[in-house]
Short mmCIF file of C-alpha atoms in Angstrom, two decimals:
data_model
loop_
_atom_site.label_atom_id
_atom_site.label_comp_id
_atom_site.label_asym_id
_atom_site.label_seq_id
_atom_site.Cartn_x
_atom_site.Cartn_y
_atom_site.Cartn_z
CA UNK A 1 79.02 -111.63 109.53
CA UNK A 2 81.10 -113.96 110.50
CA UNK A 3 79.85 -118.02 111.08
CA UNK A 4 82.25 -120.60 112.76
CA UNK A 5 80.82 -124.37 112.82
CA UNK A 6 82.40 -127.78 113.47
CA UNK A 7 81.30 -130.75 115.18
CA UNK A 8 82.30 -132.33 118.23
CA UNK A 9 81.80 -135.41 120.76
CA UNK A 10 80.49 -138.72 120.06
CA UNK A 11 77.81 -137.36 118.49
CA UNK A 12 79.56 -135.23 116.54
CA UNK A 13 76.91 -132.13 117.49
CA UNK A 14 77.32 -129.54 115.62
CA UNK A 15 78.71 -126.02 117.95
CA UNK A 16 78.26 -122.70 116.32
CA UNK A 17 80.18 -119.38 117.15
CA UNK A 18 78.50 -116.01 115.25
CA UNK A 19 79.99 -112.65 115.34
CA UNK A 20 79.38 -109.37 113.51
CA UNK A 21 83.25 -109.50 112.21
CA UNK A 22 86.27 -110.93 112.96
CA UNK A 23 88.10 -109.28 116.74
CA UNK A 24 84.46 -108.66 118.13
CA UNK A 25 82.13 -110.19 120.80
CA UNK A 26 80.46 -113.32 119.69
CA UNK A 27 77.43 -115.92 120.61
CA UNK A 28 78.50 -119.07 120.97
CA UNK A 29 75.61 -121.71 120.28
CA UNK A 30 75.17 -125.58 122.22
CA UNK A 31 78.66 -125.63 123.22
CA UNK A 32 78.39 -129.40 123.98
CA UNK A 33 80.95 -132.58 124.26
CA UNK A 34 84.61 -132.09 123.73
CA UNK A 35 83.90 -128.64 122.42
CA UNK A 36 86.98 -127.10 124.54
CA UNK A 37 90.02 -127.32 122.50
CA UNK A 38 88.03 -126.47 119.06
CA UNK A 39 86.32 -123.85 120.69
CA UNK A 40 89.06 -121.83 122.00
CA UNK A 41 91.49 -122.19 118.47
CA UNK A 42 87.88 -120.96 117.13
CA UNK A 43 87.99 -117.84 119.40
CA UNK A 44 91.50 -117.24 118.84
CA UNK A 45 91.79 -117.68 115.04
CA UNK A 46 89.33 -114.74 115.13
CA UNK A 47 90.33 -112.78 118.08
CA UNK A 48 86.52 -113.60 119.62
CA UNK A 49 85.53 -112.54 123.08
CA UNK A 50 82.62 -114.54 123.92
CA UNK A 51 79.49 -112.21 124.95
CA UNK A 52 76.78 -115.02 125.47
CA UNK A 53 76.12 -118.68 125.21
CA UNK A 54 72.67 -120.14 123.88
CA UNK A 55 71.41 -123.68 123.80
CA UNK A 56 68.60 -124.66 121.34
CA UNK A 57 68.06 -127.85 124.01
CA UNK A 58 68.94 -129.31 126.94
CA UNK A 59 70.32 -132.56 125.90
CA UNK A 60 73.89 -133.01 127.26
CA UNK A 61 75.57 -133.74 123.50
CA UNK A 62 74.24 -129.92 123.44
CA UNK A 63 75.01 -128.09 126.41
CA UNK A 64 77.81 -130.92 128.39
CA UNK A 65 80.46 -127.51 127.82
CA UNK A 66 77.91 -124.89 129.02
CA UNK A 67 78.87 -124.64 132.94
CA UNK A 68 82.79 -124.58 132.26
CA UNK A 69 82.04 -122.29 129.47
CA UNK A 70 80.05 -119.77 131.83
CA UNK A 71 83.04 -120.31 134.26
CA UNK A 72 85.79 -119.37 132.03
CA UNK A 73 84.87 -116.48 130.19
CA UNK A 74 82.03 -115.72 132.79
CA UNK A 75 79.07 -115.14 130.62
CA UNK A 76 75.05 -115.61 130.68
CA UNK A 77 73.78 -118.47 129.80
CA UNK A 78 70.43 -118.65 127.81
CA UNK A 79 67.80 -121.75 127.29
CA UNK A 80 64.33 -121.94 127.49
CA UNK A 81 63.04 -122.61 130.79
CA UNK A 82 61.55 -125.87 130.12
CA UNK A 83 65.01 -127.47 129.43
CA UNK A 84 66.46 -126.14 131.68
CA UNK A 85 66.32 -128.95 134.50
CA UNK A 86 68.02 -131.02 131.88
CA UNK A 87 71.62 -128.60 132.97
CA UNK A 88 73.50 -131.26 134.78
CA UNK A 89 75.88 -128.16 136.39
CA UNK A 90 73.54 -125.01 136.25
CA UNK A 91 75.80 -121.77 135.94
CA UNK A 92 74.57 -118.85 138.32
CA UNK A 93 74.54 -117.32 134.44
CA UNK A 94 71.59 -118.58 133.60
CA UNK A 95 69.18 -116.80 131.87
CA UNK A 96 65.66 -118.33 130.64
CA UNK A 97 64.48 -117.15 127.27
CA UNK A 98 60.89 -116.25 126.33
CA UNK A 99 60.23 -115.03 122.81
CA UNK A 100 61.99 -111.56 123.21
CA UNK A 101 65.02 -111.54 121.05
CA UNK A 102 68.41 -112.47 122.42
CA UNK A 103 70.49 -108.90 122.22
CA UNK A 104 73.89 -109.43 122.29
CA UNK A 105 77.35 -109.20 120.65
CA UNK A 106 75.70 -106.45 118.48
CA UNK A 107 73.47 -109.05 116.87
CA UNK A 108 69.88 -109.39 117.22
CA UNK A 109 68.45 -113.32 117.39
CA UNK A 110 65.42 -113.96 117.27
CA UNK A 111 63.92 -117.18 119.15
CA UNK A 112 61.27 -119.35 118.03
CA UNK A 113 59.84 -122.36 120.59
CA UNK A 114 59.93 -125.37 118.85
CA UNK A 115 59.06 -128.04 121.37
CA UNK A 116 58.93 -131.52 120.07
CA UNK A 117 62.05 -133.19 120.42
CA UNK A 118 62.58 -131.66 123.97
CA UNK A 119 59.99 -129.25 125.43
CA UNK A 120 62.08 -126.58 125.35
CA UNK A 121 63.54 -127.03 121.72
CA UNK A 122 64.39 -123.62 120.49
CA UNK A 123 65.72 -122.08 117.16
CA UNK A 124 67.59 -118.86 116.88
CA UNK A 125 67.20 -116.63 113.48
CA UNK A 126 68.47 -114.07 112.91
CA UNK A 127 69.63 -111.50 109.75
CA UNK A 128 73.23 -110.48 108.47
CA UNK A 129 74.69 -107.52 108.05
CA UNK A 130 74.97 -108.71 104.11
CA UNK A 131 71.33 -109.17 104.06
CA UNK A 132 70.87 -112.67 104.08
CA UNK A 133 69.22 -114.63 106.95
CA UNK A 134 70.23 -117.87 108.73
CA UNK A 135 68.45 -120.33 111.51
CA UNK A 136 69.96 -122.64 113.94
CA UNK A 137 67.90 -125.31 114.03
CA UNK A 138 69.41 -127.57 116.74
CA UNK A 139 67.52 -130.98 116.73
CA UNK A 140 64.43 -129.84 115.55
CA UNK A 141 65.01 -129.40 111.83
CA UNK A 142 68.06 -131.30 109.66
CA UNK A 143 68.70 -131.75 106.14
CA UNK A 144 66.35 -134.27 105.06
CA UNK A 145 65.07 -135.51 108.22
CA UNK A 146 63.73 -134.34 111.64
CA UNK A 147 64.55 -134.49 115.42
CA UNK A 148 63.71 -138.06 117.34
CA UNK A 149 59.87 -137.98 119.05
CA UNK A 150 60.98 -141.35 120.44
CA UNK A 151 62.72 -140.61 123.89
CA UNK A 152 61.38 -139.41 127.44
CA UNK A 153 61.14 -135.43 126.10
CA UNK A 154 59.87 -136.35 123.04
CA UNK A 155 56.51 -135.34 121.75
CA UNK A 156 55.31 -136.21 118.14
CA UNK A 157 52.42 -134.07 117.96
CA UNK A 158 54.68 -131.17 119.49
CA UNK A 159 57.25 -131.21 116.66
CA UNK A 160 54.74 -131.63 113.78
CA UNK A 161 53.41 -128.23 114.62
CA UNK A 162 56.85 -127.12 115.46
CA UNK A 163 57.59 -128.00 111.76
CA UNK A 164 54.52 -126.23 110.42
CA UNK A 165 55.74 -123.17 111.98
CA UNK A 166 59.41 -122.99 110.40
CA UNK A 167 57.37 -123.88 107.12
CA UNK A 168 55.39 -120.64 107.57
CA UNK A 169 58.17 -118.13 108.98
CA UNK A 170 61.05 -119.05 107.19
CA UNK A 171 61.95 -118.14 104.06
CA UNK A 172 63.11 -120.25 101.54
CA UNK A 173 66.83 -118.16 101.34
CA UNK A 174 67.11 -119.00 105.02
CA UNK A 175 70.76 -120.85 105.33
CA UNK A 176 69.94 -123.91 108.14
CA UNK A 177 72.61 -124.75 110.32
CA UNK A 178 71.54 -127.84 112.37
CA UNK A 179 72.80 -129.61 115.54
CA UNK A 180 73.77 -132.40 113.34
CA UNK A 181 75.14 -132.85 109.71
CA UNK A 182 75.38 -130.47 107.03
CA UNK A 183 73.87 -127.08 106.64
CA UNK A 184 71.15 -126.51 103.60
CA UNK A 185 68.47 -124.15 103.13
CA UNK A 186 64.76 -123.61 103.63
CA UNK A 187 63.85 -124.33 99.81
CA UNK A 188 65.60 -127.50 99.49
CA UNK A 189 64.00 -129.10 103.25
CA UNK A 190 60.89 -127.24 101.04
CA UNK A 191 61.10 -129.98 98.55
CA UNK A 192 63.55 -133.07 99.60
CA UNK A 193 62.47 -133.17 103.30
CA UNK A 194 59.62 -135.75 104.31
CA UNK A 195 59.25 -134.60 107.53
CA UNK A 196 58.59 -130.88 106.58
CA UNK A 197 56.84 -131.34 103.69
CA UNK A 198 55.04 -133.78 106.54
CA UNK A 199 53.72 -131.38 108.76
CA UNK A 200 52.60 -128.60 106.16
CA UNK A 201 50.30 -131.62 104.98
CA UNK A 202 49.53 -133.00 108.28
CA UNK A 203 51.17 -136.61 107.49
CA UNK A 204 53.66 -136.36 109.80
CA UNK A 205 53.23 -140.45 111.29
CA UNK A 206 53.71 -141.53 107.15
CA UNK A 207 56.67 -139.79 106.56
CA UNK A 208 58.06 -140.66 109.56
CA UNK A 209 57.77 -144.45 108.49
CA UNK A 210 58.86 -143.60 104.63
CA UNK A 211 62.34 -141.84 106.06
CA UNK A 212 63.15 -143.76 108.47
CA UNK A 213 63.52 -147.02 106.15
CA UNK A 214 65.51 -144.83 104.00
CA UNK A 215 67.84 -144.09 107.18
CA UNK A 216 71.52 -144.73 106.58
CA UNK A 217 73.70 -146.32 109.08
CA UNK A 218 75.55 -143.41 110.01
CA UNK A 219 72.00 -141.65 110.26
CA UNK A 220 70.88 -144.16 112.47
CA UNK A 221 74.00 -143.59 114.81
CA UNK A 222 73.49 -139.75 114.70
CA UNK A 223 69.61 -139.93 115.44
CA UNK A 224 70.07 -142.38 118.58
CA UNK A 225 70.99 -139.00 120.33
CA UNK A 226 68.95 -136.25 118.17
#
């Protein structure tokens, strides 16, 4: 399987392109600022047709390159319907997802609703052909921290259980591949991340204070849009 990530815009958010192989459809995942020009030498380093687009939010750092996207290579568009008022420019491509997997490209993706840091947070999982197994996480889950509760879609109580859930259907080999920073796994947020170990425990309010303090300044620039 074949994984393309690099970040973009001002808040450098993360855009993800999957494909079975190289010269095959692909899913292309929160397409959002200044995503463009990196997004098209993506598709043509690996001779990708784009099949479908899915956004794990509505936030615009997330989704700002969704409508010309959609335009360009005319494709559907797919985010949970309770984000999807947050689409500035709403394609006629638009496609709300439940909790049926997303078929397309040959790949099967799973969805999990993970409200919290919007109402419509999603993340995608899915399986590779080599046998291992991967989650986009968007802003819900990062390396050693946790999407923002703290702005007008945010809902603390939403994410803690959203949390609890990834702790109980992911497995540790899981590869995470946020909407910000690096990539880890499921066993190391198991043991270095506050805010998981947080809401397994049902202490989500004290680690919230703990990490926070901990916060670096580049963190704190990220998070202002997470």
């Amino acid at each position: 399987m074949l994984v393309v990530g690099f970040p973009a815009g001002t808040f450098r958010t993360n855009c993800y392109v999957l494909a079975p192989r190289p010269g095959a459809g692909c899913v292309i995942v929160d397409p959002g600022q200044d995503v463009a020009e990196p997004l098209e030498r993506a598709l043509t380093d690996h001779a990708l047709t784009p099949a479908a687009v899915l956004a794990t939010h509505g936030h615009p750092d997330h989704v700002a390159g969704i409508a010309d996207l959609a335009r360009a290579h005319d494709v559907p568009v797919r985010i949970r319907p309770e984000d999807r008022p947050m689409l500035d420019s709403v394609p006629e491509s638009v496609v709300e997802l439940g909790d049926e997997p997303v078929e397309a490209a040959g790949l099967t993706i799973d969805v999990l609703h993970t409200p919290g840091h919007t109402p419509g947070s999603a993340v995608f999982r899915l399986e590779t052909e080599e046998g291992g197994r991967i989650a986009l996480t968007g802003d819900t889950l990062f390396a050693g921290s946790a999407g923002r509760t703290d702005g007008p879609t945010g809902d603390a109580d939403a994410l803690r259980s959203s949390l609890a859930l990834l702790a109980r259907v992911l497995d540790d080999d899981t590869v995470l591949l946020p909407g910000h920073g690096p990539s880890t796994t499921m066993e190391r947020e198991r043991t270095a991340n506050p805010f998981l170990a947080a809401a397994e425990h049902d202490t989500l309010g004290t680690a919230t204070a703990t990490a926070e303090m901990g916060t670096t300044d580049v963190e704190t620039r990220e998070r202002d849009m997470r």
